[in-house]
C-alpha cells in the first residue's frame, strides 16, 4: 500500500514524496521505503509529453488534411472528365470514351456512361442501316416504339411504284458485281428521293 505525503520543500526545490511499508513473511512492517520526485521535473515531463502529443496530433491532422485534398482533387478531376465526356455527347460526338480507373462510385458512373454511349452508337448504326430500306421518319418511329415492328401491321391506303431498268439483263452480264451494286445503289438513291 503506497501513501503519498505532502510536498517537501528544501533548498533544491519542491519534492513529491511517496511512502510504502516493507513487510516480512508474517506481514509485519520491518521498514519503510520512500521515494521523492522533483515536482518541477514531473511538471516538465508532463509538459514535454503534452508537447509530444500535440505535435503528433498536429502531424496526424496535417496528414489527414493532405490526404483529403489529394482525394478531393482526384474525384474533382474524374468528375471533370465525366462532364467533358457528357459535353462531347451533347455536341453529337458518340466516339467519346471516358477513361476513369477507380473502383468507387465515380468509376461505376464512368462505366455506365461508356455503356450508354456505346448504346447510342449502336442505335445510330441501326437507324442509319434502317434508313437504307425505309424512310428516315419510319426508322425513327421504329426506334422510338419497338412495338411498331409487331406483326399484323396497319390497314392503310398506299401507292406503290413499280419500275424497271431498260437493258438490265445485258448490263448485269457485262458489269462486275461491284459495278452492278454501285449502279443499283445510285438508281435506288435517286428514286428514293423522288418517291419521298
PDB file of C-alpha atoms in Angstrom, residues 49-169:
ATOM      1  CA  UNK A  49       4.519  14.725 -23.045  1.00  0.00           C
ATOM      2  CA  UNK A  50       1.797  17.258 -23.815  1.00  0.00           C
ATOM      3  CA  UNK A  51       4.058  18.860 -26.424  1.00  0.00           C
ATOM      4  CA  UNK A  52       4.811  15.451 -27.964  1.00  0.00           C
ATOM      5  CA  UNK A  53       1.086  14.569 -28.064  1.00  0.00           C
ATOM      6  CA  UNK A  54       0.189  17.944 -29.575  1.00  0.00           C
ATOM      7  CA  UNK A  55       2.929  17.533 -32.189  1.00  0.00           C
ATOM      8  CA  UNK A  56       1.696  14.021 -33.050  1.00  0.00           C
ATOM      9  CA  UNK A  57      -1.890  15.268 -33.241  1.00  0.00           C
ATOM     10  CA  UNK A  58      -0.821  18.191 -35.449  1.00  0.00           C
ATOM     11  CA  UNK A  59       1.128  15.914 -37.804  1.00  0.00           C
ATOM     12  CA  UNK A  60      -1.801  13.487 -37.943  1.00  0.00           C
ATOM     13  CA  UNK A  61      -4.237  16.314 -38.682  1.00  0.00           C
ATOM     14  CA  UNK A  62      -1.917  17.706 -41.371  1.00  0.00           C
ATOM     15  CA  UNK A  63      -1.584  14.249 -42.933  1.00  0.00           C
ATOM     16  CA  UNK A  64      -5.368  13.803 -42.920  1.00  0.00           C
ATOM     17  CA  UNK A  65      -5.817  17.245 -44.496  1.00  0.00           C
ATOM     18  CA  UNK A  66      -3.269  16.492 -47.245  1.00  0.00           C
ATOM     19  CA  UNK A  67      -4.933  13.121 -47.939  1.00  0.00           C
ATOM     20  CA  UNK A  68      -8.354  14.812 -48.118  1.00  0.00           C
ATOM     21  CA  UNK A  69      -7.007  17.416 -50.569  1.00  0.00           C
ATOM     22  CA  UNK A  70      -5.431  14.679 -52.715  1.00  0.00           C
ATOM     23  CA  UNK A  71      -8.620  12.608 -52.853  1.00  0.00           C
ATOM     24  CA  UNK A  72     -10.738  15.695 -53.495  1.00  0.00           C
ATOM     25  CA  UNK A  73      -8.528  16.578 -56.472  1.00  0.00           C
ATOM     26  CA  UNK A  74      -8.714  13.037 -57.853  1.00  0.00           C
ATOM     27  CA  UNK A  75     -12.510  12.993 -57.545  1.00  0.00           C
ATOM     28  CA  UNK A  76     -12.752  16.510 -58.995  1.00  0.00           C
ATOM     29  CA  UNK A  77     -10.558  15.520 -61.967  1.00  0.00           C
ATOM     30  CA  UNK A  78     -12.649  12.387 -62.572  1.00  0.00           C
ATOM     31  CA  UNK A  79     -15.910  14.348 -62.387  1.00  0.00           C
ATOM     32  CA  UNK A  80     -14.493  16.915 -64.834  1.00  0.00           C
ATOM     33  CA  UNK A  81     -13.590  14.062 -67.202  1.00  0.00           C
ATOM     34  CA  UNK A  82     -17.194  12.839 -66.998  1.00  0.00           C
ATOM     35  CA  UNK A  83     -18.528  16.367 -67.582  1.00  0.00           C
ATOM     36  CA  UNK A  84     -16.260  16.798 -70.630  1.00  0.00           C
ATOM     37  CA  UNK A  85     -17.459  13.446 -71.999  1.00  0.00           C
ATOM     38  CA  UNK A  86     -21.094  14.465 -71.485  1.00  0.00           C
ATOM     39  CA  UNK A  87     -20.426  17.737 -73.327  1.00  0.00           C
ATOM     40  CA  UNK A  88     -18.938  15.774 -76.250  1.00  0.00           C
ATOM     41  CA  UNK A  89     -22.017  13.528 -76.405  1.00  0.00           C
ATOM     42  CA  UNK A  90     -24.291  16.573 -76.215  1.00  0.00           C
ATOM     43  CA  UNK A  91     -22.462  18.050 -79.225  1.00  0.00           C
ATOM     44  CA  UNK A  92     -23.086  14.825 -81.189  1.00  0.00           C
ATOM     45  CA  UNK A  93     -19.733  13.070 -80.752  1.00  0.00           C
ATOM     46  CA  UNK A  94     -20.538   9.439 -79.956  1.00  0.00           C
ATOM     47  CA  UNK A  95     -16.928   8.292 -80.351  1.00  0.00           C
ATOM     48  CA  UNK A  96     -16.072   9.568 -76.876  1.00  0.00           C
ATOM     49  CA  UNK A  97     -14.994   7.210 -74.091  1.00  0.00           C
ATOM     50  CA  UNK A  98     -14.101   8.376 -70.598  1.00  0.00           C
ATOM     51  CA  UNK A  99     -11.096   6.706 -69.007  1.00  0.00           C
ATOM     52  CA  UNK A 100     -11.509   6.633 -65.231  1.00  0.00           C
ATOM     53  CA  UNK A 101      -9.688   3.848 -63.443  1.00  0.00           C
ATOM     54  CA  UNK A 102     -11.227   3.766 -59.999  1.00  0.00           C
ATOM     55  CA  UNK A 103     -13.445   1.318 -58.161  1.00  0.00           C
ATOM     56  CA  UNK A 104     -15.503   3.911 -56.322  1.00  0.00           C
ATOM     57  CA  UNK A 105     -18.872   5.381 -57.263  1.00  0.00           C
ATOM     58  CA  UNK A 106     -17.284   7.671 -59.874  1.00  0.00           C
ATOM     59  CA  UNK A 107     -15.774   4.626 -61.592  1.00  0.00           C
ATOM     60  CA  UNK A 108     -19.197   2.943 -61.623  1.00  0.00           C
ATOM     61  CA  UNK A 109     -20.747   6.073 -63.171  1.00  0.00           C
ATOM     62  CA  UNK A 110     -17.943   6.198 -65.770  1.00  0.00           C
ATOM     63  CA  UNK A 111     -18.603   2.577 -66.764  1.00  0.00           C
ATOM     64  CA  UNK A 112     -22.340   3.317 -67.038  1.00  0.00           C
ATOM     65  CA  UNK A 113     -21.563   6.413 -69.130  1.00  0.00           C
ATOM     66  CA  UNK A 114     -19.402   4.383 -71.534  1.00  0.00           C
ATOM     67  CA  UNK A 115     -22.148   1.736 -71.813  1.00  0.00           C
ATOM     68  CA  UNK A 116     -24.703   4.458 -72.546  1.00  0.00           C
ATOM     69  CA  UNK A 117     -22.540   5.986 -75.300  1.00  0.00           C
ATOM     70  CA  UNK A 118     -21.981   2.548 -76.831  1.00  0.00           C
ATOM     71  CA  UNK A 119     -25.773   2.013 -76.831  1.00  0.00           C
ATOM     72  CA  UNK A 120     -26.304   5.379 -78.519  1.00  0.00           C
ATOM     73  CA  UNK A 121     -23.720   4.479 -81.191  1.00  0.00           C
ATOM     74  CA  UNK A 122     -25.471   1.144 -81.808  1.00  0.00           C
ATOM     75  CA  UNK A 123     -28.836   2.903 -82.022  1.00  0.00           C
ATOM     76  CA  UNK A 124     -27.466   5.343 -84.604  1.00  0.00           C
ATOM     77  CA  UNK A 125     -25.929   2.485 -86.596  1.00  0.00           C
ATOM     78  CA  UNK A 126     -29.257   0.649 -86.637  1.00  0.00           C
ATOM     79  CA  UNK A 127     -31.132   3.825 -87.573  1.00  0.00           C
ATOM     80  CA  UNK A 128     -28.689   4.530 -90.435  1.00  0.00           C
ATOM     81  CA  UNK A 129     -28.920   0.921 -91.659  1.00  0.00           C
ATOM     82  CA  UNK A 130     -32.714   1.068 -91.448  1.00  0.00           C
ATOM     83  CA  UNK A 131     -32.627   4.348 -93.336  1.00  0.00           C
ATOM     84  CA  UNK A 132     -31.439   2.491 -96.422  1.00  0.00           C
ATOM     85  CA  UNK A 133     -34.608   0.402 -96.547  1.00  0.00           C
ATOM     86  CA  UNK A 134     -37.265   2.660 -95.046  1.00  0.00           C
ATOM     87  CA  UNK A 135     -37.739   6.396 -94.787  1.00  0.00           C
ATOM     88  CA  UNK A 136     -35.857   8.230 -92.021  1.00  0.00           C
ATOM     89  CA  UNK A 137     -39.218   9.019 -90.394  1.00  0.00           C
ATOM     90  CA  UNK A 138     -40.124   5.333 -90.323  1.00  0.00           C
ATOM     91  CA  UNK A 139     -36.698   4.379 -88.920  1.00  0.00           C
ATOM     92  CA  UNK A 140     -37.091   6.991 -86.175  1.00  0.00           C
ATOM     93  CA  UNK A 141     -40.609   5.759 -85.404  1.00  0.00           C
ATOM     94  CA  UNK A 142     -39.448   2.147 -85.103  1.00  0.00           C
ATOM     95  CA  UNK A 143     -36.572   3.128 -82.790  1.00  0.00           C
ATOM     96  CA  UNK A 144     -38.916   5.221 -80.647  1.00  0.00           C
ATOM     97  CA  UNK A 145     -41.537   2.455 -80.431  1.00  0.00           C
ATOM     98  CA  UNK A 146     -40.225  -1.115 -80.824  1.00  0.00           C
ATOM     99  CA  UNK A 147     -43.862  -2.329 -80.880  1.00  0.00           C
ATOM    100  CA  UNK A 148     -44.139  -0.756 -84.321  1.00  0.00           C
ATOM    101  CA  UNK A 149     -42.358  -3.901 -85.592  1.00  0.00           C
ATOM    102  CA  UNK A 150     -45.031  -6.211 -84.176  1.00  0.00           C
ATOM    103  CA  UNK A 151     -46.628  -8.481 -86.789  1.00  0.00           C
ATOM    104  CA  UNK A 152     -50.047  -7.523 -88.038  1.00  0.00           C
ATOM    105  CA  UNK A 153     -49.385  -4.041 -89.326  1.00  0.00           C
ATOM    106  CA  UNK A 154     -51.920  -1.308 -90.035  1.00  0.00           C
ATOM    107  CA  UNK A 155     -54.632  -1.066 -92.629  1.00  0.00           C
ATOM    108  CA  UNK A 156     -53.668   1.858 -94.897  1.00  0.00           C
ATOM    109  CA  UNK A 157     -54.210   3.213 -98.336  1.00  0.00           C
ATOM    110  CA  UNK A 158     -50.834   3.314-100.106  1.00  0.00           C
ATOM    111  CA  UNK A 159     -49.329   3.976-103.515  1.00  0.00           C
ATOM    112  CA  UNK A 160     -46.792   1.553-104.967  1.00  0.00           C
ATOM    113  CA  UNK A 161     -44.304   2.356-107.734  1.00  0.00           C
ATOM    114  CA  UNK A 162     -43.021  -0.497-109.892  1.00  0.00           C
ATOM    115  CA  UNK A 163     -40.100   0.336-112.138  1.00  0.00           C
ATOM    116  CA  UNK A 164     -37.742  -1.433-114.481  1.00  0.00           C
ATOM    117  CA  UNK A 165     -34.283  -0.643-115.798  1.00  0.00           C
ATOM    118  CA  UNK A 166     -34.088  -0.846-119.553  1.00  0.00           C
ATOM    119  CA  UNK A 167     -31.403  -3.335-120.612  1.00  0.00           C
ATOM    120  CA  UNK A 168     -30.820  -4.568-117.062  1.00  0.00           C
ATOM    121  CA  UNK A 169     -30.145  -8.176-118.117  1.00  0.00           C
TER     122      UNK A 169
END
